[in-house]
PDB file of C-alpha atoms in Angstrom:
ATOM      1  CA  MET A   1    -109.651 -45.490   7.611  1.00  0.00           C
ATOM      2  CA  TYR A   2    -111.002 -42.300   9.362  1.00  0.00           C
ATOM      3  CA  LEU A   3    -114.536 -42.504   7.771  1.00  0.00           C
ATOM      4  CA  GLU A   4    -114.966 -46.222   8.362  1.00  0.00           C
ATOM      5  CA  ASP A   5    -113.954 -45.723  12.022  1.00  0.00           C
ATOM      6  CA  THR A   6    -116.213 -42.748  12.551  1.00  0.00           C
ATOM      7  CA  HIS A   7    -119.491 -44.178  11.031  1.00  0.00           C
ATOM      8  CA  GLY A   8    -118.895 -47.858  11.694  1.00  0.00           C
ATOM      9  CA  ASP A   9    -121.718 -50.166  10.237  1.00  0.00           C
ATOM     10  CA  ASN A  10    -123.410 -47.180   8.817  1.00  0.00           C
ATOM     11  CA  PHE A  11    -120.630 -46.569   6.236  1.00  0.00           C
ATOM     12  CA  ARG A  12    -119.777 -48.660   3.176  1.00  0.00           C
ATOM     13  CA  SER A  13    -117.353 -47.409   0.562  1.00  0.00           C
ATOM     14  CA  THR A  14    -117.182 -48.441  -3.179  1.00  0.00           C
ATOM     15  CA  TYR A  15    -114.338 -47.602  -5.340  1.00  0.00           C
ATOM     16  CA  ARG A  16    -114.815 -46.561  -8.981  1.00  0.00           C
ATOM     17  CA  HIS A  17    -112.308 -45.735 -11.633  1.00  0.00           C
ATOM     18  CA  PHE A  18    -112.277 -42.424 -13.466  1.00  0.00           C
ATOM     19  CA  VAL A  19    -109.647 -42.470 -16.234  1.00  0.00           C
ATOM     20  CA  LEU A  20    -108.763 -38.959 -17.242  1.00  0.00           C
ATOM     21  CA  SER A  21    -107.274 -38.607 -20.798  1.00  0.00           C
ATOM     22  CA  PHE A  22    -104.413 -36.401 -19.871  1.00  0.00           C
ATOM     23  CA  HIS A  23    -103.097 -39.133 -17.486  1.00  0.00           C
ATOM     24  CA  THR A  24    -101.659 -41.399 -20.107  1.00  0.00           C
ATOM     25  CA  LYS A  25    -100.985 -44.285 -17.813  1.00  0.00           C
ATOM     26  CA  ALA A  26    -104.315 -43.978 -15.881  1.00  0.00           C
ATOM     27  CA  GLN A  27    -105.939 -46.795 -17.950  1.00  0.00           C
ATOM     28  CA  ILE A  28    -103.420 -49.488 -17.543  1.00  0.00           C
ATOM     29  CA  THR A  29    -102.815 -48.860 -13.875  1.00  0.00           C
ATOM     30  CA  ALA A  30    -106.636 -48.984 -13.212  1.00  0.00           C
ATOM     31  CA  GLU A  31    -106.570 -52.323 -15.113  1.00  0.00           C
ATOM     32  CA  ALA A  32    -103.744 -53.426 -13.017  1.00  0.00           C
ATOM     33  CA  THR A  33    -105.589 -52.772  -9.777  1.00  0.00           C
ATOM     34  CA  GLU A  34    -108.474 -54.887 -11.160  1.00  0.00           C
ATOM     35  CA  ALA A  35    -106.192 -57.764 -12.030  1.00  0.00           C
ATOM     36  CA  ALA A  36    -104.698 -57.611  -8.490  1.00  0.00           C
ATOM     37  CA  GLY A  37    -108.096 -57.341  -7.012  1.00  0.00           C
ATOM     38  CA  ALA A  38    -109.086 -60.647  -8.820  1.00  0.00           C
ATOM     39  CA  GLN A  39    -106.365 -62.083  -6.606  1.00  0.00           C
ATOM     40  CA  GLY A  40    -107.485 -60.426  -3.465  1.00  0.00           C
ATOM     41  CA  LYS A  41    -105.038 -57.508  -3.393  1.00  0.00           C
ATOM     42  CA  PHE A  42    -106.821 -54.491  -5.000  1.00  0.00           C
ATOM     43  CA  TRP A  43    -105.919 -52.010  -2.441  1.00  0.00           C
ATOM     44  CA  GLU A  44    -102.373 -53.276  -2.073  1.00  0.00           C
ATOM     45  CA  MET A  45    -101.735 -52.687  -5.775  1.00  0.00           C
ATOM     46  CA  HIS A  46    -103.607 -49.311  -5.779  1.00  0.00           C
ATOM     47  CA  ASP A  47    -101.487 -48.120  -2.811  1.00  0.00           C
ATOM     48  CA  LEU A  48     -98.229 -49.406  -4.296  1.00  0.00           C
ATOM     49  CA  ILE A  49     -98.835 -47.735  -7.710  1.00  0.00           C
ATOM     50  CA  TYR A  50     -99.891 -44.475  -5.943  1.00  0.00           C
ATOM     51  CA  GLU A  51     -96.790 -44.399  -3.555  1.00  0.00           C
ATOM     52  CA  ARG A  52     -94.408 -44.985  -6.418  1.00  0.00           C
ATOM     53  CA  GLN A  53     -95.712 -42.390  -8.847  1.00  0.00           C
ATOM     54  CA  GLN A  54     -92.188 -40.799  -9.210  1.00  0.00           C
ATOM     55  CA  GLN A  55     -90.815 -44.275 -10.281  1.00  0.00           C
ATOM     56  CA  TRP A  56     -93.132 -44.702 -13.180  1.00  0.00           C
ATOM     57  CA  ASN A  57     -94.530 -41.303 -14.003  1.00  0.00           C
ATOM     58  CA  GLY A  58     -91.927 -40.633 -16.782  1.00  0.00           C
ATOM     59  CA  LEU A  59     -91.586 -44.259 -17.851  1.00  0.00           C
ATOM     60  CA  PRO A  60     -92.257 -44.918 -21.492  1.00  0.00           C
ATOM     61  CA  ASP A  61     -95.823 -46.397 -21.958  1.00  0.00           C
ATOM     62  CA  GLU A  62     -94.391 -49.554 -23.472  1.00  0.00           C
ATOM     63  CA  GLU A  63     -92.356 -50.321 -20.204  1.00  0.00           C
ATOM     64  CA  MET A  64     -95.407 -50.033 -17.925  1.00  0.00           C
ATOM     65  CA  HIS A  65     -96.555 -53.614 -18.402  1.00  0.00           C
ATOM     66  CA  ASP A  66     -93.427 -55.266 -17.067  1.00  0.00           C
ATOM     67  CA  LEU A  67     -93.133 -52.774 -14.224  1.00  0.00           C
ATOM     68  CA  LEU A  68     -96.717 -53.605 -12.972  1.00  0.00           C
ATOM     69  CA  VAL A  69     -95.875 -57.269 -13.264  1.00  0.00           C
ATOM     70  CA  GLY A  70     -92.936 -56.551 -11.015  1.00  0.00           C
ATOM     71  CA  TYR A  71     -95.322 -54.932  -8.502  1.00  0.00           C
ATOM     72  CA  ALA A  72     -97.469 -58.079  -8.742  1.00  0.00           C
ATOM     73  CA  GLU A  73     -94.516 -60.233  -7.924  1.00  0.00           C
ATOM     74  CA  GLU A  74     -93.702 -58.078  -4.806  1.00  0.00           C
ATOM     75  CA  LEU A  75     -97.283 -58.532  -3.714  1.00  0.00           C
ATOM     76  CA  GLY A  76     -97.050 -62.204  -4.002  1.00  0.00           C
ATOM     77  CA  LEU A  77     -99.561 -62.603  -6.730  1.00  0.00           C
ATOM     78  CA  ASP A  78     -99.597 -65.277  -9.440  1.00  0.00           C
ATOM     79  CA  THR A  79     -97.589 -63.062 -11.959  1.00  0.00           C
ATOM     80  CA  GLU A  80     -98.384 -65.464 -14.870  1.00  0.00           C
ATOM     81  CA  ARG A  81    -102.093 -64.790 -14.570  1.00  0.00           C
ATOM     82  CA  PHE A  82    -101.661 -61.194 -13.715  1.00  0.00           C
ATOM     83  CA  ALA A  83     -99.605 -60.629 -16.773  1.00  0.00           C
ATOM     84  CA  GLN A  84    -101.878 -62.504 -19.081  1.00  0.00           C
ATOM     85  CA  GLU A  85    -104.956 -60.653 -17.816  1.00  0.00           C
ATOM     86  CA  LEU A  86    -103.162 -57.372 -18.266  1.00  0.00           C
ATOM     87  CA  GLU A  87    -102.117 -58.384 -21.811  1.00  0.00           C
ATOM     88  CA  ASP A  88    -105.580 -59.478 -22.617  1.00  0.00           C
ATOM     89  CA  ARG A  89    -107.239 -56.266 -21.366  1.00  0.00           C
ATOM     90  CA  VAL A  90    -109.606 -58.495 -19.246  1.00  0.00           C
ATOM     91  CA  TYR A  91    -110.801 -55.474 -17.074  1.00  0.00           C
ATOM     92  CA  LYS A  92    -110.864 -52.772 -19.808  1.00  0.00           C
ATOM     93  CA  ASP A  93    -114.607 -52.926 -20.093  1.00  0.00           C
ATOM     94  CA  LYS A  94    -115.091 -52.561 -16.338  1.00  0.00           C
ATOM     95  CA  VAL A  95    -112.763 -49.573 -16.131  1.00  0.00           C
ATOM     96  CA  ASP A  96    -114.431 -48.005 -19.251  1.00  0.00           C
ATOM     97  CA  ALA A  97    -117.810 -48.544 -17.692  1.00  0.00           C
ATOM     98  CA  ASP A  98    -116.779 -46.729 -14.406  1.00  0.00           C
ATOM     99  CA  THR A  99    -115.290 -43.789 -16.371  1.00  0.00           C
ATOM    100  CA  GLN A 100    -118.476 -43.542 -18.329  1.00  0.00           C
ATOM    101  CA  SER A 101    -120.630 -43.375 -15.210  1.00  0.00           C
ATOM    102  CA  ALA A 102    -118.396 -40.737 -13.777  1.00  0.00           C
ATOM    103  CA  ILE A 103    -118.868 -38.570 -16.870  1.00  0.00           C
ATOM    104  CA  GLU A 104    -122.561 -38.986 -16.839  1.00  0.00           C
ATOM    105  CA  ALA A 105    -122.637 -38.033 -13.094  1.00  0.00           C
ATOM    106  CA  GLY A 106    -121.061 -34.770 -14.073  1.00  0.00           C
ATOM    107  CA  LEU A 107    -117.908 -35.334 -12.002  1.00  0.00           C
ATOM    108  CA  GLY A 108    -115.021 -32.808 -12.763  1.00  0.00           C
ATOM    109  CA  GLY A 109    -112.049 -34.817 -11.953  1.00  0.00           C
ATOM    110  CA  THR A 110    -110.404 -36.992  -9.220  1.00  0.00           C
ATOM    111  CA  PRO A 111    -110.765 -37.599  -6.396  1.00  0.00           C
ATOM    112  CA  SER A 112    -114.533 -37.265  -6.297  1.00  0.00           C
ATOM    113  CA  TYR A 113    -116.932 -38.467  -3.757  1.00  0.00           C
ATOM    114  CA  ILE A 114    -120.605 -39.372  -4.073  1.00  0.00           C
ATOM    115  CA  VAL A 115    -122.488 -39.933  -0.886  1.00  0.00           C
ATOM    116  CA  ASN A 116    -125.968 -41.592  -1.254  1.00  0.00           C
ATOM    117  CA  GLY A 117    -126.048 -40.239  -4.754  1.00  0.00           C
ATOM    118  CA  ILE A 118    -125.055 -36.781  -3.843  1.00  0.00           C
ATOM    119  CA  VAL A 119    -121.650 -35.314  -5.165  1.00  0.00           C
ATOM    120  CA  TYR A 120    -119.406 -33.845  -2.470  1.00  0.00           C
ATOM    121  CA  PRO A 121    -118.069 -30.431  -3.699  1.00  0.00           C
ATOM    122  CA  THR A 122    -114.473 -31.190  -3.672  1.00  0.00           C
ATOM    123  CA  GLN A 123    -113.357 -28.026  -5.405  1.00  0.00           C
ATOM    124  CA  GLN A 124    -115.190 -25.813  -2.873  1.00  0.00           C
ATOM    125  CA  LEU A 125    -114.523 -27.675   0.352  1.00  0.00           C
ATOM    126  CA  GLY A 126    -111.276 -29.680  -0.059  1.00  0.00           C
ATOM    127  CA  LEU A 127    -110.524 -33.143   1.193  1.00  0.00           C
ATOM    128  CA  ALA A 128    -110.014 -32.680   4.892  1.00  0.00           C
ATOM    129  CA  PRO A 129    -111.498 -35.717   6.601  1.00  0.00           C
ATOM    130  CA  ALA A 130    -113.616 -33.695   9.084  1.00  0.00           C
ATOM    131  CA  ARG A 131    -115.307 -31.711   6.185  1.00  0.00           C
ATOM    132  CA  ILE A 132    -116.105 -35.016   4.346  1.00  0.00           C
ATOM    133  CA  ASP A 133    -117.419 -36.425   7.666  1.00  0.00           C
ATOM    134  CA  THR A 134    -119.697 -33.359   8.082  1.00  0.00           C
ATOM    135  CA  PHE A 135    -121.022 -33.641   4.707  1.00  0.00           C
ATOM    136  CA  ILE A 136    -121.897 -37.226   5.348  1.00  0.00           C
ATOM    137  CA  GLN A 137    -123.653 -36.355   8.455  1.00  0.00           C
ATOM    138  CA  LEU A 138    -125.786 -33.826   6.765  1.00  0.00           C
ATOM    139  CA  VAL A 139    -126.656 -36.296   3.907  1.00  0.00           C
ATOM    140  CA  MET A 140    -127.722 -38.898   6.742  1.00  0.00           C
ATOM    141  CA  ASP A 141    -129.605 -36.222   8.956  1.00  0.00           C
ATOM    142  CA  PRO A 142    -130.437 -33.197   6.747  1.00  0.00           C
ATOM    143  CA  PRO A 143    -132.294 -30.129   8.036  1.00  0.00           C
ATOM    144  CA  ASP A 144    -135.968 -30.008   7.818  1.00  0.00           C
ATOM    145  CA  GLN A 145    -137.216 -30.453   4.316  1.00  0.00           C
ATOM    146  CA  TYR A 146    -140.212 -30.428   1.955  1.00  0.00           C
ATOM    147  CA  SER A 147    -141.684 -33.718   1.264  1.00  0.00           C
ATOM    148  CA  ASP A 148    -142.594 -33.086  -2.339  1.00  0.00           C
ATOM    149  CA  VAL A 149    -141.930 -30.795  -5.347  1.00  0.00           C
ATOM    150  CA  PRO A 150    -143.517 -27.370  -4.777  1.00  0.00           C
ATOM    151  CA  PRO A 151    -146.984 -26.470  -5.931  1.00  0.00           C
ATOM    152  CA  GLN A 152    -147.415 -23.906  -8.783  1.00  0.00           C
ATOM    153  CA  VAL A 153    -147.165 -20.392  -7.340  1.00  0.00           C
ATOM    154  CA  ILE A 154    -146.415 -18.442 -10.505  1.00  0.00           C
ATOM    155  CA  ASP A 155    -148.038 -18.194 -13.917  1.00  0.00           C
ATOM    156  CA  PRO A 156    -145.270 -18.826 -16.575  1.00  0.00           C
ATOM    157  CA  GLY A 157    -147.074 -16.384 -18.896  1.00  0.00           C
ATOM    158  CA  LYS A 158    -146.663 -13.452 -16.643  1.00  0.00           C
ATOM    159  CA  GLU A 159    -143.725 -11.409 -15.468  1.00  0.00           C
ATOM    160  CA  TYR A 160    -142.275 -11.409 -11.958  1.00  0.00           C
ATOM    161  CA  ALA A 161    -139.538  -9.683 -10.019  1.00  0.00           C
ATOM    162  CA  ALA A 162    -137.716 -10.852  -6.924  1.00  0.00           C
ATOM    163  CA  THR A 163    -136.446  -8.398  -4.336  1.00  0.00           C
ATOM    164  CA  MET A 164    -133.574  -9.728  -2.191  1.00  0.00           C
ATOM    165  CA  ARG A 165    -133.562  -7.689   0.883  1.00  0.00           C
ATOM    166  CA  THR A 166    -129.982  -8.022   2.235  1.00  0.00           C
ATOM    167  CA  SER A 167    -128.063  -6.599   5.090  1.00  0.00           C
ATOM    168  CA  LYS A 168    -126.326  -4.278   2.542  1.00  0.00           C
ATOM    169  CA  GLY A 169    -129.581  -3.140   0.714  1.00  0.00           C
ATOM    170  CA  ASP A 170    -132.083  -4.296  -1.933  1.00  0.00           C
ATOM    171  CA  ILE A 171    -131.129  -6.354  -5.149  1.00  0.00           C
ATOM    172  CA  VAL A 172    -133.955  -6.541  -7.638  1.00  0.00           C
ATOM    173  CA  VAL A 173    -134.044  -9.316 -10.187  1.00  0.00           C
ATOM    174  CA  GLU A 174    -136.296  -9.816 -13.213  1.00  0.00           C
ATOM    175  CA  LEU A 175    -137.348 -13.465 -13.128  1.00  0.00           C
ATOM    176  CA  LEU A 176    -137.433 -15.411 -16.370  1.00  0.00           C
ATOM    177  CA  PRO A 177    -140.410 -18.096 -16.131  1.00  0.00           C
ATOM    178  CA  GLY A 178    -140.648 -18.037 -19.820  1.00  0.00           C
ATOM    179  CA  TYR A 179    -137.264 -19.735 -20.132  1.00  0.00           C
ATOM    180  CA  ALA A 180    -137.240 -21.817 -16.852  1.00  0.00           C
ATOM    181  CA  PRO A 181    -140.819 -22.235 -15.563  1.00  0.00           C
ATOM    182  CA  VAL A 182    -140.093 -25.154 -13.285  1.00  0.00           C
ATOM    183  CA  ASN A 183    -136.916 -23.687 -11.640  1.00  0.00           C
ATOM    184  CA  VAL A 184    -138.438 -20.155 -11.327  1.00  0.00           C
ATOM    185  CA  ASN A 185    -141.502 -21.634  -9.732  1.00  0.00           C
ATOM    186  CA  SER A 186    -139.291 -23.436  -7.374  1.00  0.00           C
ATOM    187  CA  PHE A 187    -137.287 -20.289  -6.374  1.00  0.00           C
ATOM    188  CA  ALA A 188    -140.420 -18.273  -5.932  1.00  0.00           C
ATOM    189  CA  PHE A 189    -142.003 -20.892  -3.758  1.00  0.00           C
ATOM    190  CA  LEU A 190    -138.900 -21.107  -1.468  1.00  0.00           C
ATOM    191  CA  ALA A 191    -138.855 -17.295  -1.332  1.00  0.00           C
ATOM    192  CA  GLN A 192    -142.431 -16.916  -0.473  1.00  0.00           C
ATOM    193  CA  ASP A 193    -142.280 -19.777   2.129  1.00  0.00           C
ATOM    194  CA  GLY A 194    -139.541 -17.969   3.871  1.00  0.00           C
ATOM    195  CA  TRP A 195    -136.807 -20.601   3.233  1.00  0.00           C
ATOM    196  CA  TYR A 196    -134.139 -18.121   2.225  1.00  0.00           C
ATOM    197  CA  ASP A 197    -134.731 -15.828   5.259  1.00  0.00           C
ATOM    198  CA  GLY A 198    -131.708 -15.634   7.412  1.00  0.00           C
ATOM    199  CA  GLN A 199    -129.374 -17.544   4.939  1.00  0.00           C
ATOM    200  CA  THR A 200    -126.073 -15.853   3.742  1.00  0.00           C
ATOM    201  CA  PHE A 201    -123.960 -15.214   0.817  1.00  0.00           C
ATOM    202  CA  PHE A 202    -121.476 -17.718   2.101  1.00  0.00           C
ATOM    203  CA  TYR A 203    -119.237 -17.525  -1.010  1.00  0.00           C
ATOM    204  CA  VAL A 204    -118.494 -14.202  -2.588  1.00  0.00           C
ATOM    205  CA  ASP A 205    -115.631 -13.734  -5.141  1.00  0.00           C
ATOM    206  CA  PRO A 206    -115.742 -10.248  -6.541  1.00  0.00           C
ATOM    207  CA  GLU A 207    -114.187 -11.480  -9.867  1.00  0.00           C
ATOM    208  CA  PHE A 208    -116.640 -14.396 -10.112  1.00  0.00           C
ATOM    209  CA  VAL A 209    -119.868 -14.852  -8.324  1.00  0.00           C
ATOM    210  CA  ALA A 210    -121.883 -14.509  -5.039  1.00  0.00           C
ATOM    211  CA  GLN A 211    -123.602 -17.726  -3.884  1.00  0.00           C
ATOM    212  CA  SER A 212    -126.315 -18.378  -1.338  1.00  0.00           C
ATOM    213  CA  GLY A 213    -129.126 -20.978  -0.741  1.00  0.00           C
ATOM    214  CA  ASP A 214    -127.393 -23.329   1.698  1.00  0.00           C
ATOM    215  CA  PRO A 215    -129.088 -23.212   5.067  1.00  0.00           C
ATOM    216  CA  THR A 216    -125.893 -24.508   6.759  1.00  0.00           C
ATOM    217  CA  ASN A 217    -123.677 -21.722   4.985  1.00  0.00           C
ATOM    218  CA  ASN A 218    -121.114 -24.340   4.447  1.00  0.00           C
ATOM    219  CA  GLY A 219    -121.259 -24.519   0.697  1.00  0.00           C
ATOM    220  CA  PHE A 220    -122.420 -28.103   0.803  1.00  0.00           C
ATOM    221  CA  SER A 221    -124.238 -28.900  -2.538  1.00  0.00           C
ATOM    222  CA  LEU A 222    -127.100 -30.919  -0.917  1.00  0.00           C
ATOM    223  CA  PRO A 223    -130.731 -30.698  -1.957  1.00  0.00           C
ATOM    224  CA  PHE A 224    -131.492 -29.121   1.353  1.00  0.00           C
ATOM    225  CA  ALA A 225    -134.990 -28.227   0.299  1.00  0.00           C
ATOM    226  CA  GLY A 226    -135.854 -31.979  -0.026  1.00  0.00           C
ATOM    227  CA  TYR A 227    -136.434 -32.180  -3.844  1.00  0.00           C
ATOM    228  CA  THR A 228    -134.639 -31.344  -6.963  1.00  0.00           C
ATOM    229  CA  CYS A 229    -135.667 -29.804 -10.435  1.00  0.00           C
ATOM    230  CA  GLY A 230    -134.386 -30.703 -13.929  1.00  0.00           C
ATOM    231  CA  ASP A 231    -132.104 -28.439 -15.889  1.00  0.00           C
ATOM    232  CA  GLU A 232    -133.838 -25.833 -18.102  1.00  0.00           C
ATOM    233  CA  VAL A 233    -130.848 -24.485 -20.059  1.00  0.00           C
ATOM    234  CA  SER A 234    -131.840 -22.128 -22.904  1.00  0.00           C
ATOM    235  CA  PRO A 235    -129.489 -21.281 -25.765  1.00  0.00           C
ATOM    236  CA  ASP A 236    -131.206 -17.830 -25.622  1.00  0.00           C
ATOM    237  CA  LEU A 237    -129.842 -17.123 -22.193  1.00  0.00           C
ATOM    238  CA  THR A 238    -126.040 -16.812 -21.522  1.00  0.00           C
ATOM    239  CA  PHE A 239    -123.636 -15.783 -18.971  1.00  0.00           C
ATOM    240  CA  ASP A 240    -122.043 -13.149 -21.377  1.00  0.00           C
ATOM    241  CA  GLU A 241    -122.967 -10.324 -18.996  1.00  0.00           C
ATOM    242  CA  ALA A 242    -122.790  -9.655 -15.413  1.00  0.00           C
ATOM    243  CA  GLY A 243    -125.721  -9.763 -13.135  1.00  0.00           C
ATOM    244  CA  MET A 244    -127.290 -13.037 -14.154  1.00  0.00           C
ATOM    245  CA  LEU A 245    -129.120 -15.122 -11.482  1.00  0.00           C
ATOM    246  CA  ALA A 246    -128.732 -18.840 -11.865  1.00  0.00           C
ATOM    247  CA  LEU A 247    -129.183 -22.072  -9.921  1.00  0.00           C
ATOM    248  CA  TYR A 248    -126.021 -23.959  -8.677  1.00  0.00           C
ATOM    249  CA  THR A 249    -125.834 -27.716  -8.827  1.00  0.00           C
ATOM    250  CA  PRO A 250    -122.551 -29.824  -9.100  1.00  0.00           C
ATOM    251  CA  GLN A 251    -124.440 -32.499 -11.136  1.00  0.00           C
ATOM    252  CA  PRO A 252    -127.002 -32.357 -14.020  1.00  0.00           C
ATOM    253  CA  ASN A 253    -130.714 -32.050 -13.018  1.00  0.00           C
ATOM    254  CA  GLY A 254    -130.036 -31.417  -9.421  1.00  0.00           C
ATOM    255  CA  ASN A 255    -131.276 -27.898  -9.041  1.00  0.00           C
ATOM    256  CA  ASN A 256    -132.454 -27.056  -5.585  1.00  0.00           C
ATOM    257  CA  GLY A 257    -132.267 -24.008  -3.439  1.00  0.00           C
ATOM    258  CA  GLN A 258    -128.745 -22.866  -4.184  1.00  0.00           C
ATOM    259  CA  PHE A 259    -128.225 -19.870  -6.420  1.00  0.00           C
ATOM    260  CA  PHE A 260    -125.445 -17.636  -7.639  1.00  0.00           C
ATOM    261  CA  ILE A 261    -125.199 -14.010  -9.024  1.00  0.00           C
ATOM    262  CA  THR A 262    -122.552 -13.336 -11.705  1.00  0.00           C
ATOM    263  CA  TYR A 263    -120.125 -10.367 -11.252  1.00  0.00           C
ATOM    264  CA  ALA A 264    -118.620 -10.558 -14.717  1.00  0.00           C
ATOM    265  CA  PRO A 265    -119.152 -12.108 -18.154  1.00  0.00           C
ATOM    266  CA  LEU A 266    -118.667 -15.797 -17.640  1.00  0.00           C
ATOM    267  CA  PRO A 267    -119.046 -17.573 -20.996  1.00  0.00           C
ATOM    268  CA  ASP A 268    -117.352 -20.692 -19.749  1.00  0.00           C
ATOM    269  CA  LEU A 269    -120.549 -21.234 -17.695  1.00  0.00           C
ATOM    270  CA  ASN A 270    -122.878 -21.167 -20.810  1.00  0.00           C
ATOM    271  CA  GLY A 271    -124.972 -24.350 -21.119  1.00  0.00           C
ATOM    272  CA  LYS A 272    -124.084 -25.603 -17.696  1.00  0.00           C
ATOM    273  CA  PHE A 273    -126.431 -23.898 -15.312  1.00  0.00           C
ATOM    274  CA  THR A 274    -130.051 -22.967 -15.415  1.00  0.00           C
ATOM    275  CA  ILE A 275    -130.542 -19.110 -15.543  1.00  0.00           C
ATOM    276  CA  ILE A 276    -133.652 -17.933 -13.836  1.00  0.00           C
ATOM    277  CA  GLY A 277    -133.190 -14.078 -13.906  1.00  0.00           C
ATOM    278  CA  ARG A 278    -131.081 -11.024 -14.306  1.00  0.00           C
ATOM    279  CA  ILE A 279    -130.467  -7.957 -11.956  1.00  0.00           C
ATOM    280  CA  THR A 280    -132.319  -4.838 -13.017  1.00  0.00           C
ATOM    281  CA  GLU A 281    -131.624  -2.803  -9.846  1.00  0.00           C
ATOM    282  CA  GLY A 282    -129.031  -2.995  -7.056  1.00  0.00           C
ATOM    283  CA  MET A 283    -125.892  -4.336  -8.867  1.00  0.00           C
ATOM    284  CA  GLU A 284    -124.025  -1.941  -6.784  1.00  0.00           C
ATOM    285  CA  ILE A 285    -125.436  -3.612  -3.734  1.00  0.00           C
ATOM    286  CA  ALA A 286    -124.342  -7.083  -4.978  1.00  0.00           C
ATOM    287  CA  LYS A 287    -120.930  -5.913  -5.639  1.00  0.00           C
ATOM    288  CA  SER A 288    -120.694  -4.551  -2.097  1.00  0.00           C
ATOM    289  CA  LEU A 289    -121.228  -7.960  -0.501  1.00  0.00           C
ATOM    290  CA  ASN A 290    -118.437  -9.016   1.709  1.00  0.00           C
ATOM    291  CA  PRO A 291    -115.868 -11.356  -0.124  1.00  0.00           C
ATOM    292  CA  THR A 292    -115.758 -14.490   1.820  1.00  0.00           C
ATOM    293  CA  GLN A 293    -116.056 -18.298   1.609  1.00  0.00           C
ATOM    294  CA  PRO A 294    -116.750 -21.179   3.997  1.00  0.00           C
ATOM    295  CA  GLY A 295    -114.102 -21.691   6.595  1.00  0.00           C
ATOM    296  CA  ALA A 296    -112.360 -20.145   9.543  1.00  0.00           C
ATOM    297  CA  SER A 297    -110.837 -16.585   9.530  1.00  0.00           C
ATOM    298  CA  GLN A 298    -113.123 -15.266   6.763  1.00  0.00           C
ATOM    299  CA  SER A 299    -115.004 -12.092   6.629  1.00  0.00           C
ATOM    300  CA  PRO A 300    -118.633 -12.350   8.053  1.00  0.00           C
ATOM    301  CA  PRO A 301    -120.959 -13.087   5.319  1.00  0.00           C
ATOM    302  CA  ASP A 302    -123.883 -10.747   4.363  1.00  0.00           C
ATOM    303  CA  VAL A 303    -127.400 -11.955   5.207  1.00  0.00           C
ATOM    304  CA  ILE A 304    -130.579 -12.306   3.143  1.00  0.00           C
ATOM    305  CA  GLU A 305    -133.240 -10.871   5.348  1.00  0.00           C
ATOM    306  CA  THR A 306    -136.079 -11.982   3.004  1.00  0.00           C
ATOM    307  CA  ILE A 307    -136.717 -12.413  -0.738  1.00  0.00           C
ATOM    308  CA  LEU A 308    -140.023 -10.797  -1.964  1.00  0.00           C
ATOM    309  CA  ILE A 309    -141.799 -12.176  -5.143  1.00  0.00           C
ATOM    310  CA  GLU A 310    -143.995  -9.617  -7.009  1.00  0.00           C
ATOM    311  CA  GLU A 311    -146.040  -9.891 -10.198  1.00  0.00           C
ATOM    312  CA  GLN A 312    -145.255  -7.096 -12.637  1.00  0.00           C
TER     313      GLN A 312
END
């Protein structure tokens, strides 16, 4: 495989099942791969099932058992043992445990990759081996990072504004430390330390959000600052209006430096991301940011010159 060949002894892959409810045959096929794996042919069964999706996709559920036993026979397995283990649901608990761990990790679907505990942003970056390889290299050798969580730089009982000075103009945000004291403090610390200076709005969808806070400008959802903060989701703050400033993380309690600004009411995001502020001035500047996304042949992204934090 490409990744094993590229990273050699530094790379070890571990497969976990993630049974999705709308795939009605996902459970039995997952258990079949485990039954084959017990006889040393996990991947052979996995690949055979995958290659023959057209053969079994429309098959009635009650016929799947015999079909999978037929696959086991093709692979030279002990079919009596395989059939009995499939009938007895020997591997159900293992498959269920894998699925539960995927749900708890906040994975959105399959395939998903977790590298050293960090979720690869499949939806944003796709599955090209070169992109996954770059992600792995960044996880293994990240940019300079802070060694600990930031010191306290704001008073949660006071009011603050953040002025994003961009290549298009200023965007002023009312920060909300009363709702998200830990994450607002983290954002203020990074801004005051110049961490955002020179970064870009690497992803801008005029119907959705503008996103920044990745020093590589690739959209990798890594904790580049070197630490993470827990979620601070308040039922009193929602994405029911445009101009909300929130932190982006692909998994629970992984807030770091990445943030996004909403361009429209996005109620589907409610309860999923920590809101740390709302735009009070410069929404027209935010809307003028160049539509772009990571990748070749895209419009050049607009730059954050600096972010100023001021007590009100």
